[in-house]
CSV table of C-alpha atoms and ligand atoms in Angstrom, one decimal:
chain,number,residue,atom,x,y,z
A,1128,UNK,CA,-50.5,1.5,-3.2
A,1129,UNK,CA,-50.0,1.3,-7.4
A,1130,UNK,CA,-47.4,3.8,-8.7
A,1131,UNK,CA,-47.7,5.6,-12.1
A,1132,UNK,CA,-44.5,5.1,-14.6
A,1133,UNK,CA,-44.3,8.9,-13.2
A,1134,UNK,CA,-44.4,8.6,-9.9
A,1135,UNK,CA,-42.0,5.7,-9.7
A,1136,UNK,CA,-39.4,7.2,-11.6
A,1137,UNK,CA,-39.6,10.6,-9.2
A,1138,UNK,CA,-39.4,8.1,-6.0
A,1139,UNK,CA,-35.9,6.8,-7.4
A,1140,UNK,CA,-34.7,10.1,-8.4
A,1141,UNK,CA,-35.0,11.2,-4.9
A,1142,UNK,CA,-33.6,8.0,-3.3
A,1143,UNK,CA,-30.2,8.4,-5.5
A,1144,UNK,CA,-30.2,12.2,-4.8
A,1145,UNK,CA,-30.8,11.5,-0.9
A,1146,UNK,CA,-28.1,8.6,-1.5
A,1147,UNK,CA,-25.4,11.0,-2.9
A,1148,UNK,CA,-26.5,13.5,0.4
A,1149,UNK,CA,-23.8,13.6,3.3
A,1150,UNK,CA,-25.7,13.3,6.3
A,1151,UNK,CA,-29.0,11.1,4.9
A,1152,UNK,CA,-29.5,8.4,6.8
A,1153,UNK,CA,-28.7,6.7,2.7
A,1154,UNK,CA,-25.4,8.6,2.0
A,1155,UNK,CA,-22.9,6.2,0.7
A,1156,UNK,CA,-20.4,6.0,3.5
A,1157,UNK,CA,-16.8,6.0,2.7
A,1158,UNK,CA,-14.3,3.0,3.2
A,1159,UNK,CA,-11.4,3.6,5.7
A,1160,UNK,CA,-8.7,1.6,4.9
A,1161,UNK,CA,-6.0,2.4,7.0
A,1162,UNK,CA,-2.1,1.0,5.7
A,1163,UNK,CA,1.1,1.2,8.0
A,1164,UNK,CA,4.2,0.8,4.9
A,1165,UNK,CA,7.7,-1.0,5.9
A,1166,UNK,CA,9.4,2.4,4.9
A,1167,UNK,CA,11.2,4.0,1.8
A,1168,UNK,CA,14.0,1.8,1.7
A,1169,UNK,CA,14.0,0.9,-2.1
A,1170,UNK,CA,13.1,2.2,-5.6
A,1171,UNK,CA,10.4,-0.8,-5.5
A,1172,UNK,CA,9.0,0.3,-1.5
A,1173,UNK,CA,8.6,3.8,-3.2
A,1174,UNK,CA,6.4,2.4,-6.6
A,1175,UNK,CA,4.6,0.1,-4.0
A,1176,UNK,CA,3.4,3.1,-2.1
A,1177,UNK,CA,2.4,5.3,-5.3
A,1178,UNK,CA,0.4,2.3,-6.3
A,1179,UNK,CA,-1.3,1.8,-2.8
A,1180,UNK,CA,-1.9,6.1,-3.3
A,1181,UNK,CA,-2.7,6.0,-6.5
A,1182,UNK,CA,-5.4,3.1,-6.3
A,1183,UNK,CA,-7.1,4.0,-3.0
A,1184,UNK,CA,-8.5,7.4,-4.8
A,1185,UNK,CA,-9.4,6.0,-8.2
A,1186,UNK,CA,-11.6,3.4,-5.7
A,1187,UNK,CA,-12.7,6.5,-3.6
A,1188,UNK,CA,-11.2,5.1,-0.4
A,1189,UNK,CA,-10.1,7.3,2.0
A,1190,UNK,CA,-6.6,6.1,2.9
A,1191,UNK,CA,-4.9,6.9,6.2
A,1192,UNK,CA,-1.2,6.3,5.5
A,1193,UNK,CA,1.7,5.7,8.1
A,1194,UNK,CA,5.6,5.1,7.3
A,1195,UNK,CA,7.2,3.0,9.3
A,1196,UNK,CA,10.6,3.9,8.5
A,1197,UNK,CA,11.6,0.2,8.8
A,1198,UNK,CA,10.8,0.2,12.6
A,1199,UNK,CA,8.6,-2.5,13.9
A,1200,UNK,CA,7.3,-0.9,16.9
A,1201,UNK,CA,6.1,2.1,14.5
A,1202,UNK,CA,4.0,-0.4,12.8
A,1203,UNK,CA,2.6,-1.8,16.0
A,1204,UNK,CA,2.2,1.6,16.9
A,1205,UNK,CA,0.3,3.1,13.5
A,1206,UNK,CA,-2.1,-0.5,13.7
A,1207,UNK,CA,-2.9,0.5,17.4
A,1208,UNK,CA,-3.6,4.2,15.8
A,1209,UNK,CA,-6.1,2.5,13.4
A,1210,UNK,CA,-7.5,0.7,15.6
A,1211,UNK,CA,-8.3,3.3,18.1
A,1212,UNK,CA,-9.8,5.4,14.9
A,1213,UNK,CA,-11.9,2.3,14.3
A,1214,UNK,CA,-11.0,2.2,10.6
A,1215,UNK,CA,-12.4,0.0,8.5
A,1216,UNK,CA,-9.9,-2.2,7.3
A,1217,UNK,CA,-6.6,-2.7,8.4
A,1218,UNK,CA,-3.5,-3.6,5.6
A,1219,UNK,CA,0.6,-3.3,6.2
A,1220,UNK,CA,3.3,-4.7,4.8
A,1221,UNK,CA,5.0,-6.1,7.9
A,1222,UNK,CA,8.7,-5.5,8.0
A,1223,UNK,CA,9.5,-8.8,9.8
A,1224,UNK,CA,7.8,-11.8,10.0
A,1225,UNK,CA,7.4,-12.3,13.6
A,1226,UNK,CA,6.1,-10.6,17.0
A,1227,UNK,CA,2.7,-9.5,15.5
A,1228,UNK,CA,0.2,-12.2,17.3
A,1229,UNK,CA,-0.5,-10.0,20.0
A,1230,UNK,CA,-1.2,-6.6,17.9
A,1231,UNK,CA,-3.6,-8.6,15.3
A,1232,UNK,CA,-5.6,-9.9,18.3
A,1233,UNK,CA,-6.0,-6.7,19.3
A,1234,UNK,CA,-7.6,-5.9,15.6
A,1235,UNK,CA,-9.4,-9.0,15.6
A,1236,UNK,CA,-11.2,-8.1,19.1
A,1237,UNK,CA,-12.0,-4.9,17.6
A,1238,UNK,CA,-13.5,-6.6,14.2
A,1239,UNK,CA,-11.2,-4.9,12.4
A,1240,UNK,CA,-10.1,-6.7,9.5
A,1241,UNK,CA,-6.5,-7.2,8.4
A,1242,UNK,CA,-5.4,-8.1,5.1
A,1243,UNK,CA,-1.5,-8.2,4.6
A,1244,UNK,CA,0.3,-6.7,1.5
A,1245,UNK,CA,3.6,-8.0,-0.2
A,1246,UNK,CA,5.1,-9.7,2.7
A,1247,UNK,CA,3.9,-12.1,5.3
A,1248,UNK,CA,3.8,-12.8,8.5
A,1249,UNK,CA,4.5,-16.3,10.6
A,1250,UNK,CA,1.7,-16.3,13.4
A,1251,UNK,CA,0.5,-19.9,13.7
A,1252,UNK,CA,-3.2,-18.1,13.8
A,1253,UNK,CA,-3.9,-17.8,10.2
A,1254,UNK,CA,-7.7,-15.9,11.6
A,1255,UNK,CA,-5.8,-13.1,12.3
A,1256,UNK,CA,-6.0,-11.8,8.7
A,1257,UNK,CA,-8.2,-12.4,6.0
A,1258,UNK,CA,-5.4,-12.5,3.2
A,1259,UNK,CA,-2.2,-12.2,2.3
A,1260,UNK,CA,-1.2,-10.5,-1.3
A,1261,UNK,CA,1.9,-10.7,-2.8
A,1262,UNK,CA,5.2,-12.4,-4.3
A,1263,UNK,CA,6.2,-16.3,-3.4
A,1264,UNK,CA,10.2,-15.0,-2.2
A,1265,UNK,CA,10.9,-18.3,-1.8
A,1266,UNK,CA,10.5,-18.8,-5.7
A,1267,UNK,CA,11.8,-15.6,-6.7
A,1268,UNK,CA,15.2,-17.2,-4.9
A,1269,UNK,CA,14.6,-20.6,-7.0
A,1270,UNK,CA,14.4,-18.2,-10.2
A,1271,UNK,CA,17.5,-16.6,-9.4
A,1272,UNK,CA,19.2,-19.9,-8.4
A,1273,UNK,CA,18.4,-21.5,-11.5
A,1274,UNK,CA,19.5,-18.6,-13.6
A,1275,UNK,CA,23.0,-19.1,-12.3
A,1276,UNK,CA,23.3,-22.8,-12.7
A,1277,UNK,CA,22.3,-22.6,-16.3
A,1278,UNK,CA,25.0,-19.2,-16.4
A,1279,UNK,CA,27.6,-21.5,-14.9
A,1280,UNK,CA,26.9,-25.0,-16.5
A,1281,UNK,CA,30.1,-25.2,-18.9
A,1282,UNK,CA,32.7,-23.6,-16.6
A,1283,UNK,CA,34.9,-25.3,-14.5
A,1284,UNK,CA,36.2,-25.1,-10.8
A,1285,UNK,CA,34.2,-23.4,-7.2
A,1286,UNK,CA,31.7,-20.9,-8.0
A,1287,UNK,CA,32.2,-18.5,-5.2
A,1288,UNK,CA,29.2,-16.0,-4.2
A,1289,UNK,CA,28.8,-13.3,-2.3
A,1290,UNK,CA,25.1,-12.7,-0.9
A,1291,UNK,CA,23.6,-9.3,0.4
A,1292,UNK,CA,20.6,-10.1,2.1
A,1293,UNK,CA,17.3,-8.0,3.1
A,1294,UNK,CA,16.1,-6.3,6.4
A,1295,UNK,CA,16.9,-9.5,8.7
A,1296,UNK,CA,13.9,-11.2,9.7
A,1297,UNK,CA,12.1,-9.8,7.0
A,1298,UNK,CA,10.3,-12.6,4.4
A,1299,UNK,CA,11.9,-11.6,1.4
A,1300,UNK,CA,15.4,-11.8,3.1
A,1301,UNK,CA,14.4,-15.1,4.5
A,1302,UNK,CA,12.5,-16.7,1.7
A,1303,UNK,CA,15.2,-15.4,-1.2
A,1304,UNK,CA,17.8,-16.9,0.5
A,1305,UNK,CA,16.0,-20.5,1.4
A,1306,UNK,CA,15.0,-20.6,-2.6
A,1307,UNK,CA,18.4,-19.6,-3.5
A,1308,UNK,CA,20.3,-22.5,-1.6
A,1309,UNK,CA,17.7,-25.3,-2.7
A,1310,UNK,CA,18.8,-24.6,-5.9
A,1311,UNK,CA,22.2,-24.2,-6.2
A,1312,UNK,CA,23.0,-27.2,-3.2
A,1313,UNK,CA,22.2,-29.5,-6.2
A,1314,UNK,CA,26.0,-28.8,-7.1
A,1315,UNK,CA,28.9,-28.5,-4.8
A,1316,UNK,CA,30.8,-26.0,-6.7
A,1317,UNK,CA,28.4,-23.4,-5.9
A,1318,UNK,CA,29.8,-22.1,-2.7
A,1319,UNK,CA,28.6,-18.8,-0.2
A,1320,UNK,CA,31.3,-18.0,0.6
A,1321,UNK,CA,30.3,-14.2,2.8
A,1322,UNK,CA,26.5,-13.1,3.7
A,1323,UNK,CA,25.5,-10.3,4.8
A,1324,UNK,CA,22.8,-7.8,5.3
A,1325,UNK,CA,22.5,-4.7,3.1
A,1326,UNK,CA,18.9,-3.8,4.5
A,1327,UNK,CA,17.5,-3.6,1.1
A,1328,UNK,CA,19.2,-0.2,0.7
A,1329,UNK,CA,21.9,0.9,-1.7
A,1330,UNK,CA,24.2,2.8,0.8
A,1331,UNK,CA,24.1,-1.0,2.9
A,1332,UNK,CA,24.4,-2.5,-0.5
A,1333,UNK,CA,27.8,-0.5,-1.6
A,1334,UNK,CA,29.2,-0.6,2.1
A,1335,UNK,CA,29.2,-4.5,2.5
A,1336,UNK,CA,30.0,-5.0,-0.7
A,1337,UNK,CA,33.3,-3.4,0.0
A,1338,UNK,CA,33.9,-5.2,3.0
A,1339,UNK,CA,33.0,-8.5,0.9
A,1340,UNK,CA,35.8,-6.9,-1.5
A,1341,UNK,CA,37.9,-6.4,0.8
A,1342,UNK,CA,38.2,-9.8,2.3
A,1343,UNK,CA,37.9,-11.7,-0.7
A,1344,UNK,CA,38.5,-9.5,-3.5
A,1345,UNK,CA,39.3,-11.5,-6.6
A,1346,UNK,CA,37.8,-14.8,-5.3
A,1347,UNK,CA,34.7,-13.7,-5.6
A,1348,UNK,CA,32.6,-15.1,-9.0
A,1349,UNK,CA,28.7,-14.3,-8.1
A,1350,UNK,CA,26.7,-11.2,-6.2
A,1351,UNK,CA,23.4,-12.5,-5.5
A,1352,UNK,CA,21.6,-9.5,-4.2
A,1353,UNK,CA,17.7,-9.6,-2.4
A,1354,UNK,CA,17.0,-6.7,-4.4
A,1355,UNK,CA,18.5,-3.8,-7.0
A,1356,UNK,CA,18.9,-1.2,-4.4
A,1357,UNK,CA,21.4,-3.6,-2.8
A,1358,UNK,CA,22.7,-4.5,-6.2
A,1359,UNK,CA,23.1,-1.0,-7.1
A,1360,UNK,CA,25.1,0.0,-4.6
A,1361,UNK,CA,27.5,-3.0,-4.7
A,1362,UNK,CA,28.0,-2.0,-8.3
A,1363,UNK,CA,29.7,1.4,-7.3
A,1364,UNK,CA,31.6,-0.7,-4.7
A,1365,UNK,CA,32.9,-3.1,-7.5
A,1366,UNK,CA,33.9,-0.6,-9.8
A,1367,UNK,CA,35.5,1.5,-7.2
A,1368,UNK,CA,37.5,-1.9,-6.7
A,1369,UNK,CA,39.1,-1.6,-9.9
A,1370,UNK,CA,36.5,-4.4,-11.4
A,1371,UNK,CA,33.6,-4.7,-14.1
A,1372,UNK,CA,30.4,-5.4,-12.7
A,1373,UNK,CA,28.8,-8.1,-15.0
A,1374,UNK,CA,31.5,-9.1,-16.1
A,1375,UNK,CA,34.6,-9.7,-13.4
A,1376,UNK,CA,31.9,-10.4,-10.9
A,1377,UNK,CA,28.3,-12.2,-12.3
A,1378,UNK,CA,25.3,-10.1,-10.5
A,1379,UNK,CA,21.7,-11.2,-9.8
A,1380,UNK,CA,19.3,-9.6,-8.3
A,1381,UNK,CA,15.7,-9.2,-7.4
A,1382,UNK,CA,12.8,-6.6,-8.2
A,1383,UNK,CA,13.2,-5.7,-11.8
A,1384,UNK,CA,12.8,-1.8,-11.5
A,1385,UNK,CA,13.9,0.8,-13.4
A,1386,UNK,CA,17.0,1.3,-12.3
A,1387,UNK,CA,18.0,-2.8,-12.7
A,1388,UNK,CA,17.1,-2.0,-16.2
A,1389,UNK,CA,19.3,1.0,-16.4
A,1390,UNK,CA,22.1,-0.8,-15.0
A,1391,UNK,CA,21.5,-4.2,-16.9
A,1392,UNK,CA,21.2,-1.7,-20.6
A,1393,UNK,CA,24.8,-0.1,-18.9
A,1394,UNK,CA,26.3,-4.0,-19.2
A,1395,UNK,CA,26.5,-3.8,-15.6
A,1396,UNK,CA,24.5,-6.1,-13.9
A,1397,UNK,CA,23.3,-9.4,-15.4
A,1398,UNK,CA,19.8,-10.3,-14.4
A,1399,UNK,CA,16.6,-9.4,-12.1
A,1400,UNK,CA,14.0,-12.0,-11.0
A,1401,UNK,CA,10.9,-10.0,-11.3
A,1402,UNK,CA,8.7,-8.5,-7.7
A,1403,UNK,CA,5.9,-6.9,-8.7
A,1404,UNK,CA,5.3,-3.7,-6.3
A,1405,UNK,CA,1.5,-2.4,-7.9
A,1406,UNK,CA,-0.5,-4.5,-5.8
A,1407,UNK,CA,-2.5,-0.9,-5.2
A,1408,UNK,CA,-5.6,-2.3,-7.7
A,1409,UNK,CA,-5.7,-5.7,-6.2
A,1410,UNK,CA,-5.5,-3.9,-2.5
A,1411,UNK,CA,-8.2,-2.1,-2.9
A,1412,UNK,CA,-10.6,-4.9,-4.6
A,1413,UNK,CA,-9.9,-7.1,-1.5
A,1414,UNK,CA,-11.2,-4.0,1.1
A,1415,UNK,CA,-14.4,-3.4,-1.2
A,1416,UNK,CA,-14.8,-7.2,-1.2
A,1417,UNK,CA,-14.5,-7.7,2.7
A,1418,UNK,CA,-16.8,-4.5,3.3
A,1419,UNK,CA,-19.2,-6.0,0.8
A,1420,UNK,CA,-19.1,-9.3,2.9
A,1421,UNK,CA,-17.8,-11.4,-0.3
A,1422,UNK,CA,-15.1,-14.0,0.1
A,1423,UNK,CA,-11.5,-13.2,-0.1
A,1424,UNK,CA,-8.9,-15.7,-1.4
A,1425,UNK,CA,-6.5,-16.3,1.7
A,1426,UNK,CA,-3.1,-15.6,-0.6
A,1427,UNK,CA,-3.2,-14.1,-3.7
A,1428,UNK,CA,0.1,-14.6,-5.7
A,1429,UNK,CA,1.5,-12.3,-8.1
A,1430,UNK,CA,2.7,-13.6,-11.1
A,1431,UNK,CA,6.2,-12.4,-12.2
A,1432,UNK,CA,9.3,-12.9,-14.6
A,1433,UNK,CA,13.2,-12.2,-14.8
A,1434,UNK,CA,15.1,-10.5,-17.0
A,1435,UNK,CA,18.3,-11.0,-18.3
A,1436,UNK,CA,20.6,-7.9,-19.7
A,1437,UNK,CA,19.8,-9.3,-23.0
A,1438,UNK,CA,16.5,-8.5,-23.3
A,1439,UNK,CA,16.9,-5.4,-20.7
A,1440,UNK,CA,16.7,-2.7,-23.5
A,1441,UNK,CA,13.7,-4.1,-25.1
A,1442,UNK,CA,11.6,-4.7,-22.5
A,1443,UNK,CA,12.5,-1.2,-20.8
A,1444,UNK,CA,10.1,1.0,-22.2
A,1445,UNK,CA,7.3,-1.4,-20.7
A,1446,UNK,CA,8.6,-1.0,-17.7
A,1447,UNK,CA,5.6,0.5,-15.1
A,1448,UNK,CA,7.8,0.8,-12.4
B,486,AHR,O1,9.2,-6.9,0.4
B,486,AHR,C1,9.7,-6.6,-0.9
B,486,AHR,C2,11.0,-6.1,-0.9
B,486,AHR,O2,11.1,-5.0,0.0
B,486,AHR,C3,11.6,-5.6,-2.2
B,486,AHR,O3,12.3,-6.6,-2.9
B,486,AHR,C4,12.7,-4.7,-1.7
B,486,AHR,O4,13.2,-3.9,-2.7
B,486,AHR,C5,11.8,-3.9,-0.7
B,486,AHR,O5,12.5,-3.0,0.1
């Protein structure tokens, strides 16, 4: 049958109208993209989840959000929630790295897609998630390593440092601390001397700082901390010792938020190695992708920087997060 201009431009008018109909055969379904988040632990977990919020809405997903307050078995639990919902798309942040094989074979017999967000996990089955997004830790660590061996090059005698690491078991705890220690083994002055974990929170972060004080109070040259929170808190801890952050005691540490740059503009803490938390945008890109039946890039790496206290006040009102 031959259309006039007329007729064919009424027949698409009323395909986009019936298109934009709930309940036509042609309305647009919306993407489910259900995320299970490590928790609230840290000024960068809280910007990572108002970017994940933030970008499913301007993408017009529909979100189904669960906290995990820093539980494993809540994130196995929420995926199983998903998965029973039959979402579309599965994404978490896993708070450790292992013990997820059986739960993602569970997704994958279900043909739910998983795509996992900031850190990773180490199943040996690489099909059981389409991508992983996010920071290379173990970098971030060689960043922060390399920072202090240039900081320390002219001065003489042991460099003693204390390190408060993330959640154990966790990738960034892992991975900071293995980039950390390639670095600095180059030179046998450079000596951890206590370790620790702080959790990635600042009330962890000022309490085993004081034990570190406590046990080796003026020995100790370096905090390296896996993030600000951490760093933070150890700060109180310091000054509460009767010492100047910064100064008495060098401090590194990882993230780069807000607060870092508060504390680094205060003279207090040194430098931050740079983790980007707004992988929202790039999230959400990935689950139209995978919907759309396009190819996904198996890691996507997010390009970061660090930031020394000299440049801290410049550099703050560009700050996002
Ligand atoms: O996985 C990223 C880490 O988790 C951030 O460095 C830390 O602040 C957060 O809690």
């Amino acid at each position: 049958m031959k259309m006039n201009r007329r007729t064919l431009a009424a027949t698409l008018a009323a395909v986009s109208m019936a298109a934009m109909l709930p309940g036509t055969a042609l309305a647009q379904k919306k993407i489910v993209l259900g995320f299970s988040q490590v928790g609230a632990e840290s000024e960068w977990r809280t910007a990572n989840t108002e970017s994940i919020k933030s970008a499913a809405k301007d993408a017009g997903i529909e979100l189904k959000f669960s906290d995990a307050q820093q539980k494993q078995e809540n994130q196995i639990k929420a995926i199983r929630a998903f998965i029973a919902q039959k979402v579309d798309v599965i994404a978490f942040s896993p708070v450790v790295a292992s013990g997820w094989d059986t739960v993602l074979k569970e997704a994958k017999a279900a043909k739910i897609p998983v795509v996992l967000t900031d850190r990773a996990v180490d199943s040996k089955d690489t099909s059981l998630y389409v991508t992983f997004m996010g920071s290379d830790f173990t970098e971030e660590g060689r960043k922060a390593g390399r920072w202090l061996v240039e900081k320390m090059k002219d001065t003489k005698g042991d460099v003693n440092i204390v390190e408060l690491q993330g959640t154990v078991g966790s990738a960034p705890a892992i991975d900071r601390k293995k980039g950390f220690e390639e670095v600095i083994k180059a030179d046998p002055r450079f000596k951890i001397i206590r370790s620790q974990t702080g959790d990635f929170t600042r009330a962890k972060g000022k309490e085993v700082m004081e034990a570190f004080l406590k046990a080796e109070g003026k020995k100790i040259n370096v905090l390296y901390a896996h993030n600000d929170d951490m760093a933070i808190g150890a700060i109180q801890a310091i000054e509460e010792a009767g010492l100047k952050p910064a100064k008495d005691i060098t401090i590194i540490s990882i993230d780069a938020v807000k607060g870092a740059f508060e504390a680094m503009i205060a003279g207090k803490l040194n430098v931050s190695v740079e983790c980007s938390p707004l992988l929202g945008p790039q999230l959400m890109t990935a689950v139209k992708d995978i919907m759309a039946g396009k190819p996904v890039q198996k890691r996507i790496v997010t390009e970061e920087g660090i930031f020394p206290m000299e440049v801290a006040a410049k550099e703050f009102p560009k700050r996002k997060y």
